[in-house]
Every structure is written in C-alpha cells, then in structure tokens.
C-alpha cells in the first residue's frame, strides 16, 4: 500500500469510520498563544497527583512584569494554585500555576479521560492479612534506607551508553560490545523477613536474573519516558 492511499478517520461503530483530511484538522486547530486564561484558584492538595503532568517555567514579558508580580504575591499570600487554559502546540491544555521563588511554574494537567480509575486495577488485588512481626521488620528496613531525595543520584544507563557510542563514532573508534552484566544483588524480601523472624543468620537467597543472549539488549522492566534536552519551557504571561 502506498502512503498516498492512507487516510485518517475515527471509528464511530464497528467497521464504520468518519474520514478526515488535513483541511478538516486545520479548521479546529488553535493558534498557540502566550496568554493564560485563569478560571479559578484551588488548594494544591485538591489536585490529585495523577493529574499533574509536565512543568513549564513562566516569566513575564517586558510589559507584564508588574501584573506578573501582583498575581504571584497574591497567590503566595493566599496559598492557592491557579487553574487556567493555555493553547500549546495547537491544542488547548488545562494548566495549574504554582508560585516558586520569584517565578511561577505552569504544570499541564492530564484530562479526566486520560487517567484510568485505580479501582479498575486494584479491586482484583486479593485481601491478605499481613503478619505484624513482618510489618515491624519491614518498617525497620525502611528506616535504615531512609534518605533525602537527590535527583542527581538517578542516572540513565542507556543514555550514558548512547553518548559513549556517539562519541566513539565521531572519533572513528571501533565499537566494543558491552560486557554481560554480573549477577544482580536482588534480595528476596519475604525470605529475608522470615529469616529475621526465625533469628537465622543465613543470608537470603538472591534472585538470579537470566543473562541476555549475546548480541541482544535486555528488555526494559518499565517503559521509558521521553527525555528532553530542556525539561521545562519558558513562557511569557500577558498583562491582560
């Protein structure tokens, strides 16, 4: 099939579609704008974390600095988050505006139909009564591992390996296959708890991960999120 034979459509009923062309999409496309329409002010805790999406830094334009500072200081005093609309990349997005230092961060919000109901997944989890002694031991382990959040500690090994490959290619070096990973040090938590309850000093069995076949990269345990070279964009807010 040729690319010219492809069409875009929406299935309204089984095997029945409404077809669209580029002209149809142009009719509903919205022009991007730097102005944000604020509709209401709410408490941050009222917004479920499932709906928070991508952050964008907001700074005022030359003529909007005074209005920007007024709304910023008023929001800070009230302890509220502003909800509004912004046309971004041709699509209207709901945003939550939060004061941060001298500026404002605009978080795009997911629409309600983009967030699945947790009950659809959690209702089938069997009800199991946890052992009190195991809970206490697990609580102590959590206390031992307690630490401050430091985003600098999180590394993406795939990105690092990709940069090394790019640098090697640009320098004309031959690429060397990565060594196979050593056995992982993943501990069976339940077995560790049981041994602790028994007073056993024997180490818990380590779960052995299958080594990937030579020449194949192991599948990612979780889907990757897109990484942007600039995690946040800058927008100007109008004085209106």
CSV table of N, CA, C and O in Angstrom, one decimal, residues 44-120:
chain,number,residue,atom,x,y,z
A,44,UNK,N,-3.6,23.2,46.5
A,44,UNK,CA,-2.8,22.2,45.8
A,44,UNK,C,-3.2,20.8,46.1
A,44,UNK,O,-3.3,19.9,45.3
A,45,UNK,N,-3.6,20.6,47.4
A,45,UNK,CA,-4.0,19.2,47.8
A,45,UNK,C,-5.3,18.8,47.1
A,45,UNK,O,-5.6,17.5,47.1
A,46,UNK,N,-6.0,19.7,46.6
A,46,UNK,CA,-7.3,19.3,45.9
A,46,UNK,C,-7.0,18.7,44.5
A,46,UNK,O,-7.9,18.1,43.9
A,47,UNK,N,-5.8,18.8,44.0
A,47,UNK,CA,-5.5,18.2,42.7
A,47,UNK,C,-4.8,16.9,42.9
A,47,UNK,O,-3.7,16.9,43.4
A,48,UNK,N,-5.4,15.8,42.5
A,48,UNK,CA,-4.8,14.5,42.6
A,48,UNK,C,-3.5,14.5,41.8
A,48,UNK,O,-3.4,15.0,40.7
A,49,UNK,N,-2.5,13.9,42.4
A,49,UNK,CA,-1.1,13.8,41.8
A,49,UNK,C,-1.2,13.1,40.5
A,49,UNK,O,-0.3,13.3,39.6
A,50,UNK,N,-2.2,12.3,40.2
A,50,UNK,CA,-2.3,11.5,39.0
A,50,UNK,C,-2.5,12.5,37.8
A,50,UNK,O,-2.2,12.2,36.6
A,51,UNK,N,-3.0,13.7,38.1
A,51,UNK,CA,-3.3,14.6,37.0
A,51,UNK,C,-2.2,15.6,36.7
A,51,UNK,O,-2.2,16.2,35.6
A,52,UNK,N,-1.2,15.7,37.6
A,52,UNK,CA,-0.1,16.6,37.3
A,52,UNK,C,0.8,16.0,36.1
A,52,UNK,O,1.1,14.8,36.1
A,53,UNK,N,1.2,16.9,35.2
A,53,UNK,CA,1.9,16.4,34.1
A,53,UNK,C,3.3,17.1,34.0
A,53,UNK,O,4.1,17.0,34.9
A,54,UNK,N,3.5,17.9,32.9
A,54,UNK,CA,4.8,18.5,32.6
A,54,UNK,C,4.9,19.9,33.1
A,54,UNK,O,4.0,20.7,32.9
A,55,UNK,N,6.0,20.2,33.8
A,55,UNK,CA,6.2,21.6,34.3
A,55,UNK,C,6.8,22.5,33.3
A,55,UNK,O,7.6,22.1,32.5
A,56,UNK,N,6.4,23.8,33.3
A,56,UNK,CA,6.9,24.8,32.4
A,56,UNK,C,7.2,26.1,33.2
A,56,UNK,O,6.3,26.5,34.0
A,57,UNK,N,8.4,26.6,33.1
A,57,UNK,CA,8.7,27.9,33.8
A,57,UNK,C,8.0,29.1,33.1
A,57,UNK,O,8.0,29.2,31.9
A,58,UNK,N,7.4,29.9,33.9
A,58,UNK,CA,6.8,31.1,33.4
A,58,UNK,C,7.5,32.4,33.9
A,58,UNK,O,7.9,32.5,35.0
A,59,UNK,N,7.8,33.3,32.9
A,59,UNK,CA,8.4,34.6,33.2
A,59,UNK,C,7.7,35.6,32.5
A,59,UNK,O,7.0,35.4,31.5
A,60,UNK,N,7.6,36.9,33.1
A,60,UNK,CA,6.9,37.9,32.4
A,60,UNK,C,7.6,38.5,31.2
A,60,UNK,O,8.8,38.5,31.1
A,61,UNK,N,6.8,39.0,30.3
A,61,UNK,CA,7.5,39.8,29.2
A,61,UNK,C,7.8,41.2,29.7
A,61,UNK,O,7.5,41.5,30.9
A,62,UNK,N,8.3,42.0,28.8
A,62,UNK,CA,8.8,43.3,29.3
A,62,UNK,C,7.7,44.2,29.9
A,62,UNK,O,7.8,44.9,30.9
A,63,UNK,N,6.5,44.1,29.3
A,63,UNK,CA,5.4,45.0,29.7
A,63,UNK,C,4.5,44.3,30.8
A,63,UNK,O,3.6,44.9,31.3
A,64,UNK,N,4.8,43.0,31.1
A,64,UNK,CA,3.9,42.3,32.0
A,64,UNK,C,4.5,42.1,33.4
A,64,UNK,O,3.9,41.3,34.2
A,65,UNK,N,5.6,42.7,33.7
A,65,UNK,CA,6.3,42.4,35.0
A,65,UNK,C,5.5,42.8,36.2
A,65,UNK,O,5.4,42.0,37.2
A,66,UNK,N,4.8,43.9,36.1
A,66,UNK,CA,4.0,44.4,37.3
A,66,UNK,C,2.8,43.4,37.5
A,66,UNK,O,2.6,43.0,38.7
A,67,UNK,N,2.1,43.1,36.5
A,67,UNK,CA,0.9,42.2,36.6
A,67,UNK,C,1.4,40.8,37.1
A,67,UNK,O,0.7,40.2,37.9
A,68,UNK,N,2.5,40.4,36.6
A,68,UNK,CA,3.1,39.1,37.0
A,68,UNK,C,3.4,39.1,38.5
A,68,UNK,O,3.0,38.1,39.2
A,69,UNK,N,4.0,40.2,39.0
A,69,UNK,CA,4.4,40.2,40.4
A,69,UNK,C,3.2,40.3,41.3
A,69,UNK,O,3.1,39.7,42.4
A,70,UNK,N,2.1,41.0,40.8
A,70,UNK,CA,0.9,41.2,41.6
A,70,UNK,C,0.2,39.8,41.8
A,70,UNK,O,-0.1,39.4,42.9
A,71,UNK,N,0.0,39.1,40.7
A,71,UNK,CA,-0.7,37.8,40.8
A,71,UNK,C,0.2,36.8,41.6
A,71,UNK,O,-0.3,35.9,42.3
A,72,UNK,N,1.5,36.9,41.4
A,72,UNK,CA,2.4,36.0,42.1
A,72,UNK,C,2.3,36.2,43.6
A,72,UNK,O,2.2,35.2,44.4
A,73,UNK,N,2.4,37.4,44.1
A,73,UNK,CA,2.4,37.7,45.5
A,73,UNK,C,1.0,37.4,46.1
A,73,UNK,O,0.9,37.0,47.3
A,74,UNK,N,-0.1,37.7,45.3
A,74,UNK,CA,-1.4,37.4,45.8
A,74,UNK,C,-1.6,35.9,46.0
A,74,UNK,O,-2.2,35.4,47.0
A,75,UNK,N,-1.1,35.1,45.1
A,75,UNK,CA,-1.2,33.6,45.2
A,75,UNK,C,-0.4,33.1,46.3
A,75,UNK,O,-0.8,32.2,47.1
A,76,UNK,N,0.8,33.7,46.5
A,76,UNK,CA,1.6,33.3,47.6
A,76,UNK,C,1.0,33.6,49.0
A,76,UNK,O,1.0,32.7,49.9
A,77,UNK,N,0.3,34.7,49.1
A,77,UNK,CA,-0.3,35.1,50.3
A,77,UNK,C,-1.5,34.2,50.6
A,77,UNK,O,-1.8,33.8,51.8
A,78,UNK,N,-2.3,33.9,49.6
A,78,UNK,CA,-3.5,33.1,49.7
A,78,UNK,C,-3.1,31.6,49.8
A,78,UNK,O,-4.0,30.8,50.3
A,79,UNK,N,-1.9,31.2,49.4
A,79,UNK,CA,-1.6,29.8,49.5
A,79,UNK,C,-2.4,29.0,48.5
A,79,UNK,O,-2.7,27.8,48.7
A,80,UNK,N,-2.7,29.5,47.3
A,80,UNK,CA,-3.5,28.9,46.3
A,80,UNK,C,-2.7,28.6,45.0
A,80,UNK,O,-1.7,29.2,44.8
A,81,UNK,N,-3.3,27.6,44.3
A,81,UNK,CA,-2.8,27.3,42.9
A,81,UNK,C,-3.9,27.7,41.9
A,81,UNK,O,-5.1,27.5,42.2
A,82,UNK,N,-3.5,28.4,40.9
A,82,UNK,CA,-4.4,28.9,39.9
A,82,UNK,C,-4.6,27.8,38.8
A,82,UNK,O,-3.7,27.1,38.4
A,83,UNK,N,-5.9,27.7,38.3
A,83,UNK,CA,-6.2,26.8,37.2
A,83,UNK,C,-6.6,27.6,36.0
A,83,UNK,O,-7.4,28.6,36.2
A,84,UNK,N,-6.1,27.3,34.9
A,84,UNK,CA,-6.4,28.0,33.7
A,84,UNK,C,-6.2,27.3,32.4
A,84,UNK,O,-6.0,26.0,32.5
A,85,UNK,N,-6.3,27.9,31.3
A,85,UNK,CA,-6.2,27.3,30.0
A,85,UNK,C,-5.0,28.0,29.2
A,85,UNK,O,-4.8,29.2,29.3
A,86,UNK,N,-4.3,27.2,28.4
A,86,UNK,CA,-3.3,27.7,27.6
A,86,UNK,C,-3.3,26.9,26.3
A,86,UNK,O,-3.4,25.7,26.3
A,87,UNK,N,-3.2,27.6,25.1
A,87,UNK,CA,-3.1,26.9,23.8
A,87,UNK,C,-1.7,26.6,23.6
A,87,UNK,O,-0.8,27.5,23.4
A,88,UNK,N,-1.3,25.3,23.5
A,88,UNK,CA,0.1,24.9,23.4
A,88,UNK,C,0.2,23.9,22.2
A,88,UNK,O,-0.5,22.9,22.2
A,89,UNK,N,1.0,24.3,21.3
A,89,UNK,CA,1.2,23.4,20.1
A,89,UNK,C,-0.2,23.1,19.4
A,89,UNK,O,-0.4,21.9,19.0
A,90,UNK,N,-1.0,24.1,19.3
A,90,UNK,CA,-2.3,23.9,18.6
A,90,UNK,C,-3.4,23.2,19.4
A,90,UNK,O,-4.4,23.0,18.8
A,91,UNK,N,-3.1,22.9,20.6
A,91,UNK,CA,-4.1,22.2,21.4
A,91,UNK,C,-4.3,22.9,22.8
A,91,UNK,O,-3.4,23.4,23.4
A,92,UNK,N,-5.6,23.0,23.2
A,92,UNK,CA,-5.9,23.7,24.4
A,92,UNK,C,-5.6,22.8,25.6
A,92,UNK,O,-6.0,21.6,25.6
A,93,UNK,N,-4.8,23.3,26.5
A,93,UNK,CA,-4.4,22.5,27.7
A,93,UNK,C,-4.8,23.1,29.0
A,93,UNK,O,-4.7,24.4,29.1
A,94,UNK,N,-5.2,22.3,29.9
A,94,UNK,CA,-5.5,22.8,31.3
A,94,UNK,C,-4.2,22.9,32.0
A,94,UNK,O,-3.4,22.0,31.9
A,95,UNK,N,-4.0,24.0,32.8
A,95,UNK,CA,-2.7,24.2,33.5
A,95,UNK,C,-3.0,24.6,34.9
A,95,UNK,O,-4.0,25.2,35.2
A,96,UNK,N,-2.0,24.2,35.8
A,96,UNK,CA,-2.1,24.6,37.2
A,96,UNK,C,-0.8,25.5,37.4
A,96,UNK,O,0.3,25.1,37.1
A,97,UNK,N,-1.1,26.7,37.9
A,97,UNK,CA,0.0,27.7,38.1
A,97,UNK,C,0.4,27.7,39.6
A,97,UNK,O,-0.4,27.9,40.5
A,98,UNK,N,1.7,27.5,39.9
A,98,UNK,CA,2.2,27.4,41.3
A,98,UNK,C,3.3,28.3,41.4
A,98,UNK,O,4.3,28.4,40.6
A,99,UNK,N,3.3,29.1,42.5
A,99,UNK,CA,4.4,30.1,42.8
A,99,UNK,C,5.6,29.3,43.2
A,99,UNK,O,5.6,28.4,44.0
A,100,UNK,N,6.8,29.7,42.6
A,100,UNK,CA,8.1,29.1,43.0
A,100,UNK,C,9.1,30.2,42.9
A,100,UNK,O,9.4,30.7,41.9
A,101,UNK,N,9.7,30.6,44.1
A,101,UNK,CA,10.7,31.6,44.2
A,101,UNK,C,10.1,32.9,43.6
A,101,UNK,O,9.1,33.3,43.9
A,102,UNK,N,10.9,33.5,42.6
A,102,UNK,CA,10.4,34.7,42.0
A,102,UNK,C,9.5,34.5,40.8
A,102,UNK,O,9.0,35.5,40.2
A,103,UNK,N,9.3,33.3,40.4
A,103,UNK,CA,8.6,33.0,39.2
A,103,UNK,C,7.3,32.1,39.5
A,103,UNK,O,6.9,32.0,40.7
A,104,UNK,N,6.8,31.6,38.5
A,104,UNK,CA,5.6,30.7,38.5
A,104,UNK,C,5.9,29.5,37.6
A,104,UNK,O,6.4,29.7,36.5
A,105,UNK,N,5.5,28.4,38.1
A,105,UNK,CA,5.6,27.1,37.3
A,105,UNK,C,4.2,26.7,36.8
A,105,UNK,O,3.3,26.6,37.7
A,106,UNK,N,4.1,26.5,35.5
A,106,UNK,CA,2.8,26.1,35.0
A,106,UNK,C,2.9,24.6,34.7
A,106,UNK,O,3.7,24.2,33.8
A,107,UNK,N,2.1,23.8,35.4
A,107,UNK,CA,2.0,22.4,35.1
A,107,UNK,C,0.9,22.1,34.2
A,107,UNK,O,-0.3,22.4,34.5
A,108,UNK,N,1.1,21.4,33.1
A,108,UNK,CA,0.0,21.0,32.3
A,108,UNK,C,-0.7,19.8,33.0
A,108,UNK,O,0.0,19.0,33.7
A,109,UNK,N,-2.0,19.7,32.9
A,109,UNK,CA,-2.8,18.7,33.7
A,109,UNK,C,-3.4,17.7,32.7
A,109,UNK,O,-3.8,18.1,31.6
A,110,UNK,N,-3.4,16.5,33.1
A,110,UNK,CA,-4.0,15.4,32.3
A,110,UNK,C,-5.5,15.6,32.3
A,110,UNK,O,-6.1,15.9,33.4
A,111,UNK,N,-6.2,15.3,31.2
A,111,UNK,CA,-7.6,15.3,31.2
A,111,UNK,C,-8.2,14.1,31.9
A,111,UNK,O,-7.5,13.1,32.1
A,112,UNK,N,-9.4,14.2,32.4
A,112,UNK,CA,-10.0,13.1,33.2
A,112,UNK,C,-10.0,11.8,32.4
A,112,UNK,O,-9.8,10.8,33.0
A,113,UNK,N,-10.3,11.9,31.1
A,113,UNK,CA,-10.4,10.7,30.3
A,113,UNK,C,-9.0,10.1,30.0
A,113,UNK,O,-8.9,9.0,29.4
A,114,UNK,N,-7.9,10.8,30.4
A,114,UNK,CA,-6.6,10.3,30.2
A,114,UNK,C,-6.1,9.5,31.4
A,114,UNK,O,-5.1,8.8,31.4
A,115,UNK,N,-6.8,9.5,32.5
A,115,UNK,CA,-6.4,8.9,33.8
A,115,UNK,C,-7.4,7.8,34.1
A,115,UNK,O,-8.6,8.0,34.2
A,116,UNK,N,-6.9,6.5,34.1
A,116,UNK,CA,-7.8,5.4,34.4
A,116,UNK,C,-8.1,5.3,35.9
A,116,UNK,O,-7.4,5.8,36.7
A,117,UNK,N,-9.3,4.8,36.1
A,117,UNK,CA,-9.8,4.7,37.5
A,117,UNK,C,-8.9,3.6,38.2
A,117,UNK,O,-8.8,2.5,37.7
A,118,UNK,N,-8.3,3.9,39.3
A,118,UNK,CA,-7.4,3.0,40.0
A,118,UNK,C,-8.2,1.7,40.4
A,118,UNK,O,-7.6,0.6,40.5
A,119,UNK,N,-9.5,1.8,40.7
A,119,UNK,CA,-10.3,0.6,41.0
A,119,UNK,C,-10.3,-0.4,40.0
A,119,UNK,O,-10.4,-1.6,40.2
A,120,UNK,N,-10.1,0.0,38.7
A,120,UNK,CA,-10.1,-1.0,37.6
A,120,UNK,C,-8.9,-1.9,37.7
A,120,UNK,O,-8.9,-3.0,37.2
